PDB file of C-alpha atoms and ligand atoms in Angstrom:
ATOM      1  CA  MET A   1     107.159  97.321  68.650  1.00  0.00           C
ATOM      2  CA  THR A   2     109.762  99.193  70.639  1.00  0.00           C
ATOM      3  CA  ARG A   3     111.085  99.613  74.162  1.00  0.00           C
ATOM      4  CA  LEU A   4     113.021 102.852  74.458  1.00  0.00           C
ATOM      5  CA  ALA A   5     115.314 103.266  77.458  1.00  0.00           C
ATOM      6  CA  ASN A   6     117.966 105.774  78.513  1.00  0.00           C
ATOM      7  CA  ARG A   7     121.465 104.494  79.180  1.00  0.00           C
ATOM      8  CA  GLU A   8     123.796 107.201  80.437  1.00  0.00           C
ATOM      9  CA  GLY A   9     121.979 109.887  78.460  1.00  0.00           C
ATOM     10  CA  ARG A  10     121.745 107.926  75.196  1.00  0.00           C
ATOM     11  CA  ALA A  11     118.605 106.425  73.701  1.00  0.00           C
ATOM     12  CA  LEU A  12     118.720 102.637  73.936  1.00  0.00           C
ATOM     13  CA  LEU A  13     116.514 100.036  72.265  1.00  0.00           C
ATOM     14  CA  LEU A  14     115.885  97.561  75.073  1.00  0.00           C
ATOM     15  CA  ALA A  15     115.118  93.867  74.581  1.00  0.00           C
ATOM     16  CA  PRO A  16     111.927  92.564  76.284  1.00  0.00           C
ATOM     17  CA  ASP A  17     113.976  90.805  78.991  1.00  0.00           C
ATOM     18  CA  GLY A  18     115.579  94.136  79.921  1.00  0.00           C
ATOM     19  CA  ARG A  19     119.080  92.674  79.982  1.00  0.00           C
ATOM     20  CA  SER A  20     120.336  93.561  76.523  1.00  0.00           C
ATOM     21  CA  GLY A  21     119.773  96.227  73.908  1.00  0.00           C
ATOM     22  CA  ALA A  22     121.267  98.404  71.200  1.00  0.00           C
ATOM     23  CA  ASP A  23     122.286 102.048  71.080  1.00  0.00           C
ATOM     24  CA  LEU A  24     119.656 103.743  68.875  1.00  0.00           C
ATOM     25  CA  GLU A  25     121.985 106.126  67.046  1.00  0.00           C
ATOM     26  CA  ARG A  26     124.561 103.449  66.241  1.00  0.00           C
ATOM     27  CA  ALA A  27     122.036 100.734  65.367  1.00  0.00           C
ATOM     28  CA  SER A  28     120.249 103.096  62.989  1.00  0.00           C
ATOM     29  CA  GLY A  29     123.474 104.332  61.364  1.00  0.00           C
ATOM     30  CA  GLY A  30     122.719 107.864  62.523  1.00  0.00           C
ATOM     31  CA  ARG A  31     119.176 107.987  61.167  1.00  0.00           C
ATOM     32  CA  PHE A  32     117.986 108.630  64.721  1.00  0.00           C
ATOM     33  CA  GLY A  33     120.000 110.686  67.196  1.00  0.00           C
ATOM     34  CA  HIS A  34     121.165 109.777  70.682  1.00  0.00           C
ATOM     35  CA  ASP A  35     118.931 112.191  72.645  1.00  0.00           C
ATOM     36  CA  PRO A  36     116.228 110.216  74.529  1.00  0.00           C
ATOM     37  CA  MET A  37     113.780 113.154  74.483  1.00  0.00           C
ATOM     38  CA  GLN A  38     114.083 113.578  70.715  1.00  0.00           C
ATOM     39  CA  ALA A  39     113.664 109.825  70.308  1.00  0.00           C
ATOM     40  CA  ILE A  40     110.388 109.900  72.277  1.00  0.00           C
ATOM     41  CA  ALA A  41     109.043 112.586  69.944  1.00  0.00           C
ATOM     42  CA  ARG A  42     109.797 110.232  67.007  1.00  0.00           C
ATOM     43  CA  LEU A  43     108.866 106.958  68.669  1.00  0.00           C
ATOM     44  CA  SER A  44     106.211 105.978  66.091  1.00  0.00           C
ATOM     45  CA  GLU A  45     108.810 106.404  63.345  1.00  0.00           C
ATOM     46  CA  ILE A  46     111.437 104.503  65.356  1.00  0.00           C
ATOM     47  CA  SER A  47     108.965 101.710  66.022  1.00  0.00           C
ATOM     48  CA  ALA A  48     108.153 101.379  62.310  1.00  0.00           C
ATOM     49  CA  TRP A  49     111.891 101.312  61.546  1.00  0.00           C
ATOM     50  CA  CYS A  50     112.431  98.571  64.171  1.00  0.00           C
ATOM     51  CA  ALA A  51     109.600  96.521  62.669  1.00  0.00           C
ATOM     52  CA  SER A  52     111.167  96.650  59.212  1.00  0.00           C
ATOM     53  CA  GLU A  53     114.860  96.415  60.158  1.00  0.00           C
ATOM     54  CA  SER A  54     114.778  94.171  63.280  1.00  0.00           C
ATOM     55  CA  PRO A  55     117.986  95.590  64.820  1.00  0.00           C
ATOM     56  CA  GLN A  56     120.060  93.165  66.932  1.00  0.00           C
ATOM     57  CA  LEU A  57     119.438  93.905  70.628  1.00  0.00           C
ATOM     58  CA  ASP A  58     122.398  91.904  71.888  1.00  0.00           C
ATOM     59  CA  ALA A  59     124.631  94.375  73.753  1.00  0.00           C
ATOM     60  CA  ILE A  60     124.577  93.528  77.475  1.00  0.00           C
ATOM     61  CA  VAL A  61     122.978  96.188  79.657  1.00  0.00           C
ATOM     62  CA  ALA A  62     124.733  96.243  83.034  1.00  0.00           C
ATOM     63  CA  ALA A  63     122.517  96.511  86.116  1.00  0.00           C
ATOM     64  CA  GLY A  64     121.977 100.033  87.362  1.00  0.00           C
ATOM     65  CA  THR A  65     123.100 101.771  84.165  1.00  0.00           C
ATOM     66  CA  LEU A  66     119.626 102.829  83.005  1.00  0.00           C
ATOM     67  CA  GLY A  67     118.450 106.337  83.830  1.00  0.00           C
ATOM     68  CA  PRO A  68     114.845 107.567  83.743  1.00  0.00           C
ATOM     69  CA  CYS A  69     113.462 106.533  80.331  1.00  0.00           C
ATOM     70  CA  VAL A  70     112.075 110.073  79.971  1.00  0.00           C
ATOM     71  CA  PRO A  71     114.840 112.153  81.557  1.00  0.00           C
ATOM     72  CA  ASP A  72     113.634 115.701  80.973  1.00  0.00           C
ATOM     73  CA  PRO A  73     109.892 116.146  80.420  1.00  0.00           C
ATOM     74  CA  ARG A  74     108.510 119.670  80.524  1.00  0.00           C
ATOM     75  CA  GLN A  75     105.354 118.614  82.368  1.00  0.00           C
ATOM     76  CA  VAL A  76     104.659 115.723  84.736  1.00  0.00           C
ATOM     77  CA  PHE A  77     100.963 115.334  85.521  1.00  0.00           C
ATOM     78  CA  ALA A  78      99.769 112.987  88.229  1.00  0.00           C
ATOM     79  CA  ILE A  79      96.266 111.825  89.081  1.00  0.00           C
ATOM     80  CA  GLY A  80      95.019 111.260  92.619  1.00  0.00           C
ATOM     81  CA  LEU A  81      92.374 108.739  93.713  1.00  0.00           C
ATOM     82  CA  ASN A  82      91.999 107.064  90.305  1.00  0.00           C
ATOM     83  CA  TYR A  83      91.225 103.562  91.645  1.00  0.00           C
ATOM     84  CA  ARG A  84      87.982 102.892  93.509  1.00  0.00           C
ATOM     85  CA  ASP A  85      89.631 100.681  96.126  1.00  0.00           C
ATOM     86  CA  HIS A  86      92.295 103.319  96.849  1.00  0.00           C
ATOM     87  CA  ALA A  87      89.679 106.085  97.225  1.00  0.00           C
ATOM     88  CA  ALA A  88      87.779 103.792  99.594  1.00  0.00           C
ATOM     89  CA  GLU A  89      90.842 102.957 101.719  1.00  0.00           C
ATOM     90  CA  ALA A  90      91.617 106.694 101.937  1.00  0.00           C
ATOM     91  CA  GLY A  91      88.035 107.289 103.141  1.00  0.00           C
ATOM     92  CA  LEU A  92      87.310 109.657 100.242  1.00  0.00           C
ATOM     93  CA  ASP A  93      84.521 109.866  97.663  1.00  0.00           C
ATOM     94  CA  ILE A  94      85.000 108.593  94.108  1.00  0.00           C
ATOM     95  CA  PRO A  95      86.099 111.657  92.127  1.00  0.00           C
ATOM     96  CA  LYS A  96      83.725 112.986  89.478  1.00  0.00           C
ATOM     97  CA  VAL A  97      86.522 114.773  87.629  1.00  0.00           C
ATOM     98  CA  PRO A  98      90.214 113.792  87.607  1.00  0.00           C
ATOM     99  CA  MET A  99      92.176 115.133  90.584  1.00  0.00           C
ATOM    100  CA  VAL A 100      95.372 116.548  89.071  1.00  0.00           C
ATOM    101  CA  PHE A 101      98.664 117.518  90.699  1.00  0.00           C
ATOM    102  CA  THR A 102     102.284 117.584  89.546  1.00  0.00           C
ATOM    103  CA  LYS A 103     105.495 115.831  90.367  1.00  0.00           C
ATOM    104  CA  PHE A 104     108.248 118.334  89.683  1.00  0.00           C
ATOM    105  CA  PRO A 105     110.475 116.785  86.969  1.00  0.00           C
ATOM    106  CA  SER A 106     113.678 116.969  89.051  1.00  0.00           C
ATOM    107  CA  CYS A 107     112.389 114.013  91.121  1.00  0.00           C
ATOM    108  CA  LEU A 108     112.566 111.583  88.182  1.00  0.00           C
ATOM    109  CA  ALA A 109     114.972 108.696  88.672  1.00  0.00           C
ATOM    110  CA  GLY A 110     116.036 105.457  87.034  1.00  0.00           C
ATOM    111  CA  PRO A 111     114.492 101.995  87.351  1.00  0.00           C
ATOM    112  CA  GLU A 112     117.121 100.890  89.891  1.00  0.00           C
ATOM    113  CA  SER A 113     117.907 104.241  91.541  1.00  0.00           C
ATOM    114  CA  GLY A 114     118.088 104.517  95.304  1.00  0.00           C
ATOM    115  CA  ILE A 115     115.128 106.187  97.004  1.00  0.00           C
ATOM    116  CA  PRO A 116     116.416 108.527  99.744  1.00  0.00           C
ATOM    117  CA  ILE A 117     114.359 107.905 102.884  1.00  0.00           C
ATOM    118  CA  SER A 118     114.152 111.530 103.966  1.00  0.00           C
ATOM    119  CA  SER A 119     111.584 111.062 106.759  1.00  0.00           C
ATOM    120  CA  GLU A 120     109.653 108.406 108.684  1.00  0.00           C
ATOM    121  CA  THR A 121     106.588 108.774 106.437  1.00  0.00           C
ATOM    122  CA  VAL A 122     107.851 107.824 102.959  1.00  0.00           C
ATOM    123  CA  ASP A 123     105.222 105.714 101.170  1.00  0.00           C
ATOM    124  CA  TRP A 124     104.908 103.815  97.871  1.00  0.00           C
ATOM    125  CA  GLU A 125     102.409 104.149  94.990  1.00  0.00           C
ATOM    126  CA  ALA A 126     102.751 101.808  91.981  1.00  0.00           C
ATOM    127  CA  GLU A 127     101.449 103.518  88.846  1.00  0.00           C
ATOM    128  CA  LEU A 128     101.124 103.193  85.097  1.00  0.00           C
ATOM    129  CA  VAL A 129     102.763 106.203  83.441  1.00  0.00           C
ATOM    130  CA  VAL A 130     101.653 107.519  80.040  1.00  0.00           C
ATOM    131  CA  VAL A 131     104.246 109.199  77.785  1.00  0.00           C
ATOM    132  CA  ILE A 132     103.025 111.798  75.267  1.00  0.00           C
ATOM    133  CA  GLU A 133     104.543 111.714  71.773  1.00  0.00           C
ATOM    134  CA  ARG A 134     103.238 114.828  70.066  1.00  0.00           C
ATOM    135  CA  GLU A 135     101.854 118.252  70.886  1.00  0.00           C
ATOM    136  CA  THR A 136      98.221 117.690  71.817  1.00  0.00           C
ATOM    137  CA  ARG A 137      95.318 120.087  72.403  1.00  0.00           C
ATOM    138  CA  ASP A 138      91.625 119.333  72.725  1.00  0.00           C
ATOM    139  CA  VAL A 139      91.869 115.705  71.666  1.00  0.00           C
ATOM    140  CA  ALA A 140      88.752 113.516  71.902  1.00  0.00           C
ATOM    141  CA  PRO A 141      89.042 110.310  73.965  1.00  0.00           C
ATOM    142  CA  GLU A 142      88.669 108.167  70.835  1.00  0.00           C
ATOM    143  CA  ASP A 143      91.700 109.876  69.251  1.00  0.00           C
ATOM    144  CA  ALA A 144      93.812 110.201  72.403  1.00  0.00           C
ATOM    145  CA  LEU A 145      95.933 107.047  72.130  1.00  0.00           C
ATOM    146  CA  ALA A 146      97.304 108.265  68.786  1.00  0.00           C
ATOM    147  CA  CYS A 147      99.049 111.065  70.743  1.00  0.00           C
ATOM    148  CA  VAL A 148     100.718 108.614  73.140  1.00  0.00           C
ATOM    149  CA  ALA A 149     104.297 107.402  72.544  1.00  0.00           C
ATOM    150  CA  GLY A 150     103.892 104.533  74.970  1.00  0.00           C
ATOM    151  CA  VAL A 151     103.700 103.634  78.629  1.00  0.00           C
ATOM    152  CA  CYS A 152     106.127 102.780  81.401  1.00  0.00           C
ATOM    153  CA  ILE A 153     106.104 101.904  85.091  1.00  0.00           C
ATOM    154  CA  GLY A 154     106.322 104.644  87.692  1.00  0.00           C
ATOM    155  CA  GLN A 155     106.586 104.954  91.467  1.00  0.00           C
ATOM    156  CA  ASP A 156     104.810 108.004  92.880  1.00  0.00           C
ATOM    157  CA  VAL A 157     106.903 107.934  96.067  1.00  0.00           C
ATOM    158  CA  SER A 158     105.259 110.222  98.615  1.00  0.00           C
ATOM    159  CA  ASP A 159     106.274 111.755 101.945  1.00  0.00           C
ATOM    160  CA  ARG A 160     102.853 111.706 103.639  1.00  0.00           C
ATOM    161  CA  ARG A 161     103.742 114.227 106.322  1.00  0.00           C
ATOM    162  CA  LEU A 162     104.974 116.732 103.741  1.00  0.00           C
ATOM    163  CA  GLN A 163     101.953 115.962 101.542  1.00  0.00           C
ATOM    164  CA  PHE A 164      99.347 116.555 104.244  1.00  0.00           C
ATOM    165  CA  ASN A 165     101.002 119.048 106.629  1.00  0.00           C
ATOM    166  CA  ALA A 166      99.986 122.117 104.639  1.00  0.00           C
ATOM    167  CA  LYS A 167      96.354 123.174 105.030  1.00  0.00           C
ATOM    168  CA  PRO A 168      94.678 122.624 102.628  1.00  0.00           C
ATOM    169  CA  PRO A 169      96.985 119.767 101.565  1.00  0.00           C
ATOM    170  CA  GLN A 170      99.278 120.425  98.614  1.00  0.00           C
ATOM    171  CA  PHE A 171     100.415 117.183  97.041  1.00  0.00           C
ATOM    172  CA  SER A 172     103.199 118.339  94.742  1.00  0.00           C
ATOM    173  CA  LEU A 173     106.067 118.990  97.166  1.00  0.00           C
ATOM    174  CA  GLY A 174     105.704 115.790  99.189  1.00  0.00           C
ATOM    175  CA  LYS A 175     105.747 113.786  95.942  1.00  0.00           C
ATOM    176  CA  SER A 176     108.729 115.556  94.396  1.00  0.00           C
ATOM    177  CA  CYS A 177     111.567 115.019  96.864  1.00  0.00           C
ATOM    178  CA  ARG A 178     114.885 113.963  95.332  1.00  0.00           C
ATOM    179  CA  GLY A 179     114.621 110.468  93.890  1.00  0.00           C
ATOM    180  CA  PHE A 180     110.845 110.201  94.455  1.00  0.00           C
ATOM    181  CA  GLY A 181     109.984 109.552  90.794  1.00  0.00           C
ATOM    182  CA  PRO A 182     111.552 106.298  89.531  1.00  0.00           C
ATOM    183  CA  ILE A 183     110.296 105.480  86.018  1.00  0.00           C
ATOM    184  CA  GLY A 184     111.156 102.865  83.433  1.00  0.00           C
ATOM    185  CA  PRO A 185     112.730 100.618  82.582  1.00  0.00           C
ATOM    186  CA  ALA A 186     111.642 101.693  79.066  1.00  0.00           C
ATOM    187  CA  VAL A 187     108.868 103.490  77.220  1.00  0.00           C
ATOM    188  CA  VAL A 188     106.960 100.600  75.641  1.00  0.00           C
ATOM    189  CA  THR A 189     104.927 101.367  72.516  1.00  0.00           C
ATOM    190  CA  LEU A 190     101.255 100.425  72.738  1.00  0.00           C
ATOM    191  CA  ASP A 191     101.469  97.821  69.948  1.00  0.00           C
ATOM    192  CA  GLU A 192     103.837  95.927  72.266  1.00  0.00           C
ATOM    193  CA  ALA A 193     102.323  96.820  75.652  1.00  0.00           C
ATOM    194  CA  GLY A 194      98.739  95.969  74.681  1.00  0.00           C
ATOM    195  CA  ASN A 195      95.689  97.791  76.028  1.00  0.00           C
ATOM    196  CA  PRO A 196      97.003 100.235  78.678  1.00  0.00           C
ATOM    197  CA  ASP A 197      93.643 100.004  80.414  1.00  0.00           C
ATOM    198  CA  ASP A 198      93.951  96.293  81.150  1.00  0.00           C
ATOM    199  CA  LEU A 199      97.375  95.510  82.619  1.00  0.00           C
ATOM    200  CA  ALA A 200      98.245  93.776  85.894  1.00  0.00           C
ATOM    201  CA  ILE A 201     100.093  96.063  88.351  1.00  0.00           C
ATOM    202  CA  LEU A 202     101.796  95.184  91.614  1.00  0.00           C
ATOM    203  CA  CYS A 203     104.138  96.468  94.285  1.00  0.00           C
ATOM    204  CA  ASP A 204     106.313  94.516  96.742  1.00  0.00           C
ATOM    205  CA  VAL A 205     108.214  95.916  99.730  1.00  0.00           C
ATOM    206  CA  ASP A 206     111.019  93.624 100.844  1.00  0.00           C
ATOM    207  CA  GLY A 207     109.241  90.601  99.396  1.00  0.00           C
ATOM    208  CA  GLN A 208     105.814  91.407 100.868  1.00  0.00           C
ATOM    209  CA  ARG A 209     103.037  92.018  98.325  1.00  0.00           C
ATOM    210  CA  MET A 210     101.510  95.418  99.116  1.00  0.00           C
ATOM    211  CA  GLN A 211      99.554  96.275  95.977  1.00  0.00           C
ATOM    212  CA  GLU A 212      98.028  94.032  93.325  1.00  0.00           C
ATOM    213  CA  SER A 213      95.418  95.229  90.852  1.00  0.00           C
ATOM    214  CA  ARG A 214      94.674  95.853  87.186  1.00  0.00           C
ATOM    215  CA  THR A 215      94.614  99.147  85.332  1.00  0.00           C
ATOM    216  CA  SER A 216      91.079  98.187  84.249  1.00  0.00           C
ATOM    217  CA  ASP A 217      90.075  99.292  87.773  1.00  0.00           C
ATOM    218  CA  MET A 218      91.015 102.889  87.029  1.00  0.00           C
ATOM    219  CA  ILE A 219      88.127 105.350  87.330  1.00  0.00           C
ATOM    220  CA  PHE A 220      89.385 107.518  84.453  1.00  0.00           C
ATOM    221  CA  SER A 221      90.940 105.524  81.609  1.00  0.00           C
ATOM    222  CA  VAL A 222      94.115 106.495  79.776  1.00  0.00           C
ATOM    223  CA  PRO A 223      92.165 108.031  76.832  1.00  0.00           C
ATOM    224  CA  ASP A 224      89.908 109.899  79.283  1.00  0.00           C
ATOM    225  CA  LEU A 225      92.910 111.370  81.128  1.00  0.00           C
ATOM    226  CA  VAL A 226      94.778 112.433  77.972  1.00  0.00           C
ATOM    227  CA  SER A 227      91.606 114.022  76.606  1.00  0.00           C
ATOM    228  CA  PHE A 228      90.748 115.790  79.878  1.00  0.00           C
ATOM    229  CA  LEU A 229      94.235 117.231  80.363  1.00  0.00           C
ATOM    230  CA  SER A 230      94.477 118.312  76.705  1.00  0.00           C
ATOM    231  CA  ARG A 231      91.312 120.382  77.059  1.00  0.00           C
ATOM    232  CA  HIS A 232      93.039 122.564  79.645  1.00  0.00           C
ATOM    233  CA  CYS A 233      96.782 122.310  78.957  1.00  0.00           C
ATOM    234  CA  THR A 234      98.812 121.844  75.799  1.00  0.00           C
ATOM    235  CA  LEU A 235     100.484 118.444  76.151  1.00  0.00           C
ATOM    236  CA  LEU A 236     104.035 118.359  74.823  1.00  0.00           C
ATOM    237  CA  PRO A 237     106.277 115.561  73.500  1.00  0.00           C
ATOM    238  CA  GLY A 238     107.755 113.650  76.424  1.00  0.00           C
ATOM    239  CA  ASP A 239     105.187 114.838  78.966  1.00  0.00           C
ATOM    240  CA  LEU A 240     104.282 112.221  81.572  1.00  0.00           C
ATOM    241  CA  ILE A 241     100.967 111.330  83.192  1.00  0.00           C
ATOM    242  CA  PHE A 242     101.160 109.253  86.404  1.00  0.00           C
ATOM    243  CA  THR A 243      97.712 107.661  86.310  1.00  0.00           C
ATOM    244  CA  GLY A 244      97.101 106.908  89.989  1.00  0.00           C
ATOM    245  CA  THR A 245      97.661 104.013  92.353  1.00  0.00           C
ATOM    246  CA  PRO A 246      95.504 101.072  93.512  1.00  0.00           C
ATOM    247  CA  ALA A 247      94.783 100.158  97.138  1.00  0.00           C
ATOM    248  CA  GLY A 248      97.540  98.994  99.462  1.00  0.00           C
ATOM    249  CA  VAL A 249      99.635 102.077 100.225  1.00  0.00           C
ATOM    250  CA  GLY A 250     101.381 102.120 103.605  1.00  0.00           C
ATOM    251  CA  SER A 251      99.808 105.182 105.206  1.00  0.00           C
ATOM    252  CA  VAL A 252      96.326 103.643 105.454  1.00  0.00           C
ATOM    253  CA  ARG A 253      97.375 100.093 106.408  1.00  0.00           C
ATOM    254  CA  GLU A 254      96.679  98.752 109.910  1.00  0.00           C
ATOM    255  CA  PRO A 255      99.237  99.269 111.360  1.00  0.00           C
ATOM    256  CA  ARG A 256     100.688 102.046 109.223  1.00  0.00           C
ATOM    257  CA  ARG A 257     103.766 100.941 107.290  1.00  0.00           C
ATOM    258  CA  PHE A 258     106.402 103.146 105.675  1.00  0.00           C
ATOM    259  CA  LEU A 259     109.624 102.567 103.733  1.00  0.00           C
ATOM    260  CA  LYS A 260     112.864 102.101 105.642  1.00  0.00           C
ATOM    261  CA  ALA A 261     116.474 102.351 104.472  1.00  0.00           C
ATOM    262  CA  GLY A 262     117.739  98.910 103.529  1.00  0.00           C
ATOM    263  CA  GLU A 263     114.422  97.711 102.061  1.00  0.00           C
ATOM    264  CA  THR A 264     113.859  97.043  98.356  1.00  0.00           C
ATOM    265  CA  LEU A 265     110.815  98.405  96.556  1.00  0.00           C
ATOM    266  CA  ILE A 266     109.700  96.436  93.494  1.00  0.00           C
ATOM    267  CA  THR A 267     107.071  97.813  91.138  1.00  0.00           C
ATOM    268  CA  ALA A 268     105.902  95.756  88.176  1.00  0.00           C
ATOM    269  CA  ILE A 269     103.365  96.041  85.368  1.00  0.00           C
ATOM    270  CA  GLU A 270     102.437  93.219  83.022  1.00  0.00           C
ATOM    271  CA  GLY A 271     104.552  93.364  79.869  1.00  0.00           C
ATOM    272  CA  LEU A 272     106.489  96.483  80.920  1.00  0.00           C
ATOM    273  CA  GLY A 273     109.123  94.873  83.177  1.00  0.00           C
ATOM    274  CA  GLU A 274     109.866  96.091  86.683  1.00  0.00           C
ATOM    275  CA  LEU A 275     111.461  98.805  88.777  1.00  0.00           C
ATOM    276  CA  ARG A 276     113.752  97.584  91.548  1.00  0.00           C
ATOM    277  CA  ASN A 277     114.624 100.478  93.841  1.00  0.00           C
ATOM    278  CA  PRO A 278     116.665 100.149  97.017  1.00  0.00           C
ATOM    279  CA  CYS A 279     115.644 102.455  99.863  1.00  0.00           C
ATOM    280  CA  VAL A 280     118.714 104.320 101.081  1.00  0.00           C
ATOM    281  CA  SER A 281     119.562 106.671 103.940  1.00  0.00           C
ATOM    282  CA  ALA A 282     119.088 110.309 102.964  1.00  0.00           C
ATOM    283  CA  GLU A 283     122.389 112.222 103.003  1.00  0.00           C
TER     284      GLU A 283
HETATM  285 ZN1  LIG B   1     100.000 108.694  92.939  1.00  0.00          ZN
END
């Protein structure tokens, strides 16, 4: 039962309300180190320790001090068209196999980081993000959740022009611009988050509800995605899987709607908290 965040490069045990916590290394008397990536690789052990020791999570966490809860993954997988209603709004067929691309890890950002609006076609995609705990190859779907450290919220921010300008389209660059990967606020273990395949997910832009769905509408479930990817790639501790977005993105709305500097993007998933990212002018 643990929420693991990253405050200024140190692993932080976050309270469910997201406003207070405890430094992992200090709270555990040095049993666990301060490195967030090493903590993710030991999250089952940390969670068991939390359950037996109940550390006090009473140190105030100041707004804006959390970084990406997984700051330095080696691989960031992302899945396109994984909700039926989003495939339909995009005018595309339901995929028969997962459509996989990457977000380059340098785009990852904190739960309250500014999103640089680098063009007139920057769009939102609320997503559930899966965090891998241990090295995983060829895992069956029924065993896949045992390889997962937990889940967090993610925004697959996308520059649609950059995404679709190349022929054939190449998704990775347009989804990896600086600041285009806010995640957090914490990696939540599955015993606390509940079934990752049945969580409410929503996205608001400046107070207007743009996306509202449940992860139960995903075409490929979390165990299916972990299993599929592990048949082709070796999954490593701290790797991320952005699992796709439901209907309601800006590029297919009538009229089209994109993010503007000065707006606030809120992304929330049931039980995981929320991301609150201001859109800022690109330097
Ligand atoms: Zn996406």
